[in-house]
Coordinates of C-alpha atoms in Angstrom, one line a residue:
M1 CA 0.2 6.4 118.6
N2 CA 3.3 5.7 120.7
A3 CA 5.9 8.4 121.5
P4 CA 8.9 8.4 119.2
I5 CA 12.0 6.5 120.4
T6 CA 15.3 8.3 119.7
Y7 CA 18.5 6.5 118.8
V8 CA 22.1 7.3 118.3
A9 CA 24.6 4.7 117.1
T10 CA 28.4 4.5 116.5
G11 CA 30.6 1.8 115.1
D12 CA 33.6 0.2 116.8
S13 CA 34.8 1.4 120.1
F14 CA 38.3 -0.2 120.2
I15 CA 39.3 1.6 123.4
T16 CA 42.5 0.5 125.2
S17 CA 43.5 3.6 127.1
P18 CA 41.7 6.3 129.2
L19 CA 40.4 9.2 127.1
N20 CA 41.3 12.1 129.3
L21 CA 37.7 13.4 129.1
C22 CA 37.9 16.0 131.8
G23 CA 37.5 19.5 130.3
N24 CA 38.0 18.2 126.8
D25 CA 35.8 20.3 124.6
K26 CA 35.7 17.9 121.6
F27 CA 34.4 15.1 123.9
E28 CA 31.9 17.3 125.5
K29 CA 30.4 18.1 122.1
I30 CA 30.1 14.4 121.2
K31 CA 28.7 13.7 124.6
D32 CA 26.0 16.3 124.1
L33 CA 25.1 14.8 120.8
I34 CA 24.9 11.3 122.2
Y35 CA 22.8 12.4 125.2
K36 CA 20.1 13.8 122.9
S37 CA 18.9 10.3 122.3
E38 CA 17.5 7.7 124.7
V39 CA 19.0 4.6 123.1
R40 CA 22.8 5.0 122.8
F41 CA 24.7 2.2 121.1
T42 CA 28.3 1.3 120.4
N43 CA 30.2 -1.9 119.7
L44 CA 32.7 -2.7 122.4
E45 CA 35.6 -4.1 120.4
V46 CA 37.9 -5.1 123.4
T47 CA 37.9 -7.4 126.4
V48 CA 37.9 -5.4 129.6
H49 CA 39.7 -7.0 132.6
D50 CA 43.0 -7.0 134.5
F51 CA 44.5 -9.9 132.5
E52 CA 42.1 -12.3 134.2
G53 CA 42.1 -14.6 131.2
Y54 CA 44.7 -16.5 129.2
P55 CA 45.6 -15.2 125.8
S56 CA 43.9 -17.3 123.2
A57 CA 45.9 -19.1 120.5
F58 CA 43.9 -17.0 118.0
S59 CA 43.0 -13.3 118.1
G60 CA 41.1 -10.9 116.0
G61 CA 44.4 -9.4 114.8
T62 CA 45.5 -7.7 118.0
W63 CA 44.9 -9.3 121.4
A64 CA 42.5 -6.6 122.5
I65 CA 42.4 -5.8 126.2
A66 CA 41.7 -2.7 128.3
N67 CA 41.7 -1.9 132.0
P68 CA 38.1 -2.0 133.2
N69 CA 38.4 1.7 134.1
V70 CA 37.9 2.6 130.4
L71 CA 34.2 1.6 130.9
K72 CA 34.0 4.9 132.9
D73 CA 34.7 6.7 129.7
I74 CA 32.2 4.7 127.7
K75 CA 29.6 5.5 130.4
Y76 CA 30.6 9.1 130.6
L77 CA 30.0 9.6 126.9
G78 CA 26.5 8.3 127.4
F79 CA 26.4 4.8 125.9
N80 CA 23.9 2.4 127.5
L81 CA 23.7 -0.4 124.9
L82 CA 26.8 -2.5 123.9
N83 CA 27.4 -5.3 121.5
I84 CA 30.2 -7.6 122.7
A85 CA 30.1 -10.1 119.9
N86 CA 33.0 -9.6 117.6
N87 CA 36.3 -11.0 116.5
H88 CA 38.0 -10.0 119.7
T89 CA 35.5 -11.4 122.2
L90 CA 37.6 -14.4 123.1
D91 CA 41.1 -12.9 122.6
Y92 CA 41.6 -13.9 126.3
S93 CA 39.7 -17.1 126.1
H94 CA 36.7 -18.0 128.3
N95 CA 38.1 -16.5 131.4
G96 CA 38.6 -13.2 129.6
L97 CA 34.9 -13.2 128.5
E98 CA 33.8 -14.1 132.0
A99 CA 35.8 -11.2 133.5
T100 CA 34.5 -8.8 130.8
E101 CA 30.9 -9.6 131.6
K102 CA 31.6 -9.1 135.3
Y103 CA 32.9 -5.6 134.8
L104 CA 30.1 -4.7 132.3
K105 CA 27.6 -5.7 135.0
D106 CA 29.4 -3.7 137.6
F107 CA 29.0 -0.6 135.4
D108 CA 25.4 -1.5 134.7
F109 CA 25.6 -1.7 130.9
V110 CA 22.9 -3.5 128.9
Y111 CA 24.9 -5.8 126.5
A112 CA 24.4 -8.8 124.3
G113 CA 26.1 -11.1 121.8
A114 CA 28.2 -13.4 124.1
G115 CA 27.8 -15.3 127.2
S116 CA 28.4 -18.5 129.2
N117 CA 26.5 -20.6 126.7
M118 CA 24.5 -20.2 123.5
A119 CA 21.3 -19.3 125.4
A120 CA 23.1 -16.5 127.2
A121 CA 24.8 -15.3 124.1
S122 CA 21.7 -15.3 121.9
D123 CA 19.0 -14.1 124.3
P124 CA 17.6 -10.7 123.6
K125 CA 18.3 -8.0 126.2
Y126 CA 16.1 -5.0 127.0
L127 CA 16.6 -1.3 127.6
N128 CA 13.8 0.5 129.3
C129 CA 13.4 4.2 128.2
S130 CA 10.9 6.8 129.0
S131 CA 9.5 6.5 125.5
G132 CA 9.3 2.7 125.4
R133 CA 11.1 -0.6 125.8
V134 CA 13.7 -1.6 123.2
G135 CA 14.8 -5.2 122.6
F136 CA 18.4 -5.9 121.6
V137 CA 19.9 -8.8 119.8
A138 CA 23.6 -9.0 118.9
A139 CA 25.8 -11.3 116.8
T140 CA 29.0 -11.6 114.8
S141 CA 29.8 -13.3 111.5
T142 CA 33.6 -12.7 112.0
F143 CA 35.1 -15.1 114.6
H144 CA 37.3 -18.2 114.9
E145 CA 35.2 -21.3 114.5
S146 CA 36.1 -22.4 118.1
W147 CA 34.6 -19.2 119.6
I148 CA 30.9 -19.9 118.9
A149 CA 29.0 -20.5 122.1
G150 CA 27.8 -24.1 122.8
E151 CA 24.2 -25.1 123.6
Q152 CA 23.3 -26.5 127.0
R153 CA 22.0 -30.0 127.2
R154 CA 20.2 -31.8 130.0
D155 CA 23.4 -34.0 130.3
M156 CA 26.1 -31.5 129.4
I157 CA 26.9 -27.8 130.2
G158 CA 27.2 -25.3 127.4
R159 CA 30.3 -23.5 126.2
P160 CA 31.1 -19.8 126.6
G161 CA 31.3 -17.9 123.4
V162 CA 29.7 -15.6 120.8
N163 CA 26.4 -15.6 119.2
G164 CA 27.9 -16.5 115.8
L165 CA 26.4 -16.1 112.4
R166 CA 28.2 -18.5 110.1
H167 CA 27.8 -18.4 106.4
E168 CA 28.1 -20.8 103.5
S169 CA 30.3 -19.9 100.5
T170 CA 29.9 -21.7 97.2
H171 CA 32.2 -20.9 94.2
I172 CA 30.4 -21.2 90.9
I173 CA 32.6 -22.4 88.0
S174 CA 32.0 -23.7 84.4
K175 CA 31.8 -27.4 83.6
D176 CA 35.3 -27.4 82.0
K177 CA 36.8 -25.7 85.0
M178 CA 35.1 -28.2 87.3
R179 CA 36.6 -31.1 85.4
S180 CA 40.1 -29.5 85.7
L181 CA 39.5 -28.9 89.4
K182 CA 38.6 -32.5 90.0
E183 CA 41.8 -33.6 88.2
I184 CA 43.9 -31.3 90.4
A185 CA 42.2 -32.7 93.5
T186 CA 43.1 -36.3 92.4
I187 CA 46.7 -35.4 91.6
T188 CA 47.4 -33.4 94.8
D189 CA 45.4 -35.5 97.2
I190 CA 43.9 -32.3 98.6
N191 CA 40.7 -34.2 99.5
A192 CA 42.5 -37.2 101.1
M193 CA 41.5 -36.2 104.6
N194 CA 38.0 -35.3 103.5
N195 CA 37.5 -38.7 102.0
L196 CA 38.9 -40.5 105.0
N197 CA 36.6 -38.5 107.3
L198 CA 33.6 -39.5 105.2
K199 CA 34.6 -43.2 105.5
E200 CA 35.1 -43.0 109.2
G201 CA 32.0 -41.0 109.9
F202 CA 33.6 -37.8 111.1
D203 CA 32.1 -35.8 108.2
V204 CA 28.5 -36.0 106.9
G205 CA 29.5 -35.1 103.3
N206 CA 28.2 -32.6 100.8
T207 CA 25.1 -32.4 98.6
S208 CA 25.4 -34.3 95.3
D209 CA 25.9 -31.2 93.2
V210 CA 28.7 -29.7 95.3
F211 CA 32.3 -30.6 95.0
K212 CA 34.6 -30.0 98.0
F213 CA 38.1 -28.9 97.2
G214 CA 39.9 -28.9 100.5
I215 CA 37.8 -26.6 102.7
Y216 CA 36.2 -24.9 99.7
K217 CA 32.9 -25.8 97.9
F218 CA 32.4 -25.6 94.2
K219 CA 29.4 -26.0 92.0
E220 CA 28.9 -26.0 88.2
G221 CA 27.0 -23.0 86.8
N222 CA 26.8 -20.5 84.0
N223 CA 27.1 -17.4 86.3
E224 CA 30.6 -17.9 87.6
G225 CA 31.5 -16.2 90.9
L226 CA 30.9 -16.5 94.7
I227 CA 27.6 -17.1 96.4
T228 CA 27.3 -16.5 100.1
K229 CA 24.3 -17.4 102.3
P230 CA 23.7 -17.2 106.0
D231 CA 24.0 -20.6 107.8
S232 CA 20.4 -21.7 108.2
R233 CA 20.9 -23.0 111.8
D234 CA 22.4 -19.7 113.0
M235 CA 19.9 -17.7 111.0
E236 CA 16.9 -19.5 112.5
R237 CA 18.3 -19.1 116.1
I238 CA 18.9 -15.4 115.7
L239 CA 15.5 -14.8 114.1
R240 CA 13.8 -16.6 117.0
S241 CA 15.5 -14.1 119.3
V242 CA 14.4 -11.2 117.1
Y243 CA 10.8 -12.5 117.1
E244 CA 10.8 -13.0 120.8
A245 CA 12.1 -9.5 121.4
K246 CA 9.4 -8.1 119.0
R247 CA 6.7 -9.5 121.3
Q248 CA 8.4 -8.2 124.5
A249 CA 9.3 -4.7 123.5
D250 CA 8.1 -1.7 121.5
E251 CA 11.1 -1.9 119.0
V252 CA 14.0 -4.2 118.4
I253 CA 17.6 -3.4 117.4
V254 CA 19.9 -6.0 115.8
S255 CA 23.6 -5.5 115.9
I256 CA 25.9 -7.5 113.6
H257 CA 29.7 -7.4 113.5
S258 CA 30.9 -8.4 110.0
H259 CA 34.3 -8.0 108.2
E260 CA 33.2 -10.1 105.3
M261 CA 33.0 -8.3 102.0
K262 CA 31.9 -8.8 98.4
G263 CA 35.0 -9.3 96.2
E264 CA 38.1 -7.3 97.4
D265 CA 36.2 -4.1 98.3
K266 CA 35.9 -3.8 102.1
S267 CA 33.3 -1.1 101.7
V268 CA 30.8 -3.5 100.0
P269 CA 29.1 -5.9 102.4
A270 CA 28.9 -9.7 101.6
D271 CA 25.7 -10.9 100.1
F272 CA 24.8 -13.0 103.1
L273 CA 25.0 -10.0 105.3
R274 CA 22.4 -8.2 103.2
D275 CA 20.1 -11.3 103.3
F276 CA 20.6 -11.5 107.1
A277 CA 19.7 -7.8 107.7
K278 CA 16.5 -8.0 105.7
E279 CA 15.4 -11.2 107.3
C280 CA 15.8 -9.5 110.7
I281 CA 13.6 -6.7 109.7
D282 CA 11.1 -9.1 108.2
H283 CA 10.9 -10.8 111.6
G284 CA 10.4 -7.6 113.6
A285 CA 13.6 -5.6 113.9
S286 CA 13.2 -1.8 113.4
S287 CA 16.9 -1.3 112.6
V288 CA 20.1 -3.2 111.9
I289 CA 23.4 -1.7 113.0
G290 CA 26.5 -3.1 111.3
H291 CA 30.2 -2.6 112.2
G292 CA 33.5 -4.5 111.7
P293 CA 35.5 -3.6 108.6
H294 CA 36.8 -0.4 110.3
I295 CA 35.5 1.7 107.4
L296 CA 32.1 3.1 106.4
R297 CA 29.7 1.1 104.3
G298 CA 26.5 2.2 102.7
I299 CA 23.1 2.6 104.3
E300 CA 20.0 0.9 103.0
I301 CA 16.4 1.7 103.9
Y302 CA 14.2 -1.5 103.9
K303 CA 10.6 -1.3 104.8
N304 CA 11.2 2.2 106.3
C305 CA 13.8 0.7 108.6
P306 CA 17.6 1.6 108.4
I307 CA 20.3 -1.0 107.7
F308 CA 23.7 0.5 108.5
Y309 CA 26.1 -2.0 106.9
S310 CA 29.0 -0.4 108.8
L311 CA 29.4 2.7 110.9
G312 CA 33.1 2.5 110.8
N313 CA 35.2 3.4 113.9
F314 CA 34.2 5.6 116.8
I315 CA 37.3 4.9 119.0
F316 CA 40.3 3.1 117.5
Q317 CA 43.2 2.7 119.8
T318 CA 44.4 -0.6 118.4
D319 CA 48.0 0.6 118.7
L320 CA 47.8 1.4 122.4
V321 CA 47.4 -2.1 123.8
S322 CA 49.7 -2.4 126.8
N323 CA 50.9 -6.0 126.4
L324 CA 50.9 -8.7 123.7
P325 CA 51.4 -12.5 124.0
S326 CA 54.4 -14.3 122.6
D327 CA 52.3 -15.4 119.6
F328 CA 52.3 -11.8 118.2
Y329 CA 56.1 -11.4 118.6
E330 CA 56.8 -14.8 117.0
K331 CA 54.7 -14.0 114.0
Y332 CA 56.9 -11.0 113.2
G333 CA 60.2 -12.8 114.1
L334 CA 60.7 -10.9 117.4
T335 CA 62.1 -12.2 120.6
H336 CA 61.7 -11.8 124.4
E337 CA 64.0 -8.8 124.2
N338 CA 61.5 -6.9 122.1
N339 CA 58.6 -4.8 123.5
T340 CA 55.1 -3.8 122.5
A341 CA 56.3 -0.7 120.5
D342 CA 58.7 -3.0 118.6
A343 CA 55.9 -5.4 117.8
L344 CA 53.6 -2.6 116.5
D345 CA 56.4 -1.2 114.4
A346 CA 57.0 -4.7 112.9
R347 CA 53.4 -5.1 112.0
S348 CA 53.1 -1.7 110.4
K349 CA 56.6 -1.9 108.8
N350 CA 57.4 1.3 110.8
G351 CA 54.1 3.0 109.9
T352 CA 54.2 2.3 106.1
V353 CA 51.4 -0.3 105.8
G354 CA 48.2 -1.4 107.6
L355 CA 45.1 0.3 108.9
G356 CA 47.1 3.3 110.0
K357 CA 47.8 4.2 106.3
N358 CA 44.2 4.0 105.2
P359 CA 42.6 7.4 105.7
Y360 CA 39.1 6.0 105.5
V361 CA 39.8 4.1 108.8
W362 CA 40.0 7.4 110.5
E363 CA 36.8 8.9 109.2
S364 CA 33.2 7.9 110.2
V365 CA 29.8 9.2 111.2
I366 CA 27.6 9.2 114.2
A367 CA 24.0 8.2 113.2
S368 CA 21.0 9.6 114.9
W369 CA 17.3 8.9 114.2
K370 CA 13.9 8.6 115.7
S371 CA 11.3 5.9 115.2
V372 CA 7.5 6.0 115.6
N373 CA 5.6 2.7 115.6
K374 CA 8.6 0.9 114.3
K375 CA 9.0 3.3 111.3
T376 CA 12.0 5.6 111.0
E377 CA 11.2 9.2 110.0
E378 CA 14.6 10.8 109.4
I379 CA 18.3 9.8 109.9
L380 CA 20.9 12.4 110.7
L381 CA 24.6 11.7 110.1
Y382 CA 27.3 13.6 111.8
P383 CA 30.9 13.2 110.4
I384 CA 33.7 12.5 112.8
T385 CA 37.5 12.2 112.3
L386 CA 39.9 10.2 114.5
G387 CA 43.3 11.9 113.9
Y388 CA 44.7 10.2 110.8
D389 CA 47.8 12.3 110.7
S390 CA 48.5 12.1 114.5
P391 CA 51.1 9.9 116.1
R392 CA 49.7 6.5 116.9
Y393 CA 49.6 7.2 120.7
K394 CA 47.3 10.2 120.0
R395 CA 45.1 9.1 117.1
G396 CA 41.9 7.1 117.4
L397 CA 39.8 9.6 119.3
P398 CA 36.6 11.0 117.8
E399 CA 36.0 14.6 117.0
L400 CA 33.0 16.1 115.2
S401 CA 34.1 17.3 111.8
D402 CA 33.0 19.8 109.2
D403 CA 34.6 17.7 106.4
R404 CA 31.7 17.2 104.0
S405 CA 33.7 14.8 101.9
I406 CA 33.0 12.1 104.5
L407 CA 29.3 12.6 103.9
R408 CA 29.8 12.7 100.1
R409 CA 31.6 9.4 100.3
L410 CA 29.0 7.8 102.4
A411 CA 26.3 9.1 100.0
K412 CA 28.2 7.4 97.1
L413 CA 28.4 4.2 99.0
S414 CA 24.7 4.3 99.7
E415 CA 23.6 4.9 96.1
P416 CA 23.6 1.2 95.1
F417 CA 21.1 0.6 97.9
G418 CA 18.8 3.3 96.5
T419 CA 19.4 5.6 99.4
N420 CA 19.7 9.3 98.9
I421 CA 21.7 11.3 101.5
E422 CA 21.2 15.1 101.4
I423 CA 23.9 17.2 102.9
E424 CA 22.8 20.3 104.8
G425 CA 25.7 22.2 106.4
N426 CA 27.8 19.6 108.1
V427 CA 25.0 17.1 108.5
G428 CA 23.8 14.3 106.2
K429 CA 20.1 13.6 106.1
I430 CA 18.1 10.7 104.9
K431 CA 14.4 11.5 104.7
I432 CA 12.0 8.6 104.7

């Protein structure tokens, strides 16, 4: 029997400013908790460089950048395993990704999820611990379509980018509604470009039972609603990486960044994400760590392996970016005379809307567990708060909390997955 491998995981580390760690008691307590485990994971939700890349025409919402010195704080807190595949990976284009990788290597982090081509982005990475070797595969389902890494060919170099998990969305509607939809398409010419692309060979078309309305796919059926499935090409590629890592390590972690939700509830993961997570475990993963929506989602135990659909935020300094490109200012009707604080005020309508007004964004958990022979025995959940009521220049920093309501809410979110979270003192426990 192998020795147990111990894990600790957090959600998004959107760090854009030094944390002032020296002598800070709340950080020391978190550091002590993190260092109790050998495998210490967080999702790095920013690019780290000294403006060494051009701002992309698209961003993940904020052009996320931090001075490379913030990696000292991530290192000090104990993290040794990072996902860099998310909706901010190419906020500063390919040069920003290249620079970020350079600094991550300088600080000797094990990271995965993005790289100079698809092979580099999708390859498993490995963390050697005293109790065993852990394989690591990282991906994101939330990204601009141009950000996915490109495959190398013998006659063409690949393209830098993320290990992307695309998904297929099909809207199911009744026969009568389909008839009306086709009539609307004819009247509005919404499919004119689609039809021309088919004729000229720029599109391969749809299956016979699917009707394309602009960029959306519809199908007749009795159970109306939305069906989402992982893209088979991306799914197969990621599973190959998981299966490779399974044969090269004692255990395998999969990290997935996903904002996509079911319906309009951010706390409920999209169906394709659940399918993806279970397939990863079927192919050898011992845990799947999700993050992305900036709030907690439920926890599912599948074949004695945990699936954390979202661990929420760990560090969230989205309002402390030092500079923003003109695209951000133009979006909110601002000019060159305006500054970063003006832009952030415009986005939040002076602090009255946005993520800053959602208290659940500023509450989360740190998850800790141990695994023996690829089977998890018990999961411990430590609640944290990030300063919801603080000014935006102070909030976003984690602090261990005795607020049991965070655990009760996570327990409620986990019930639909058949997971029972017991609360003992200020700690949530999942016994397997």
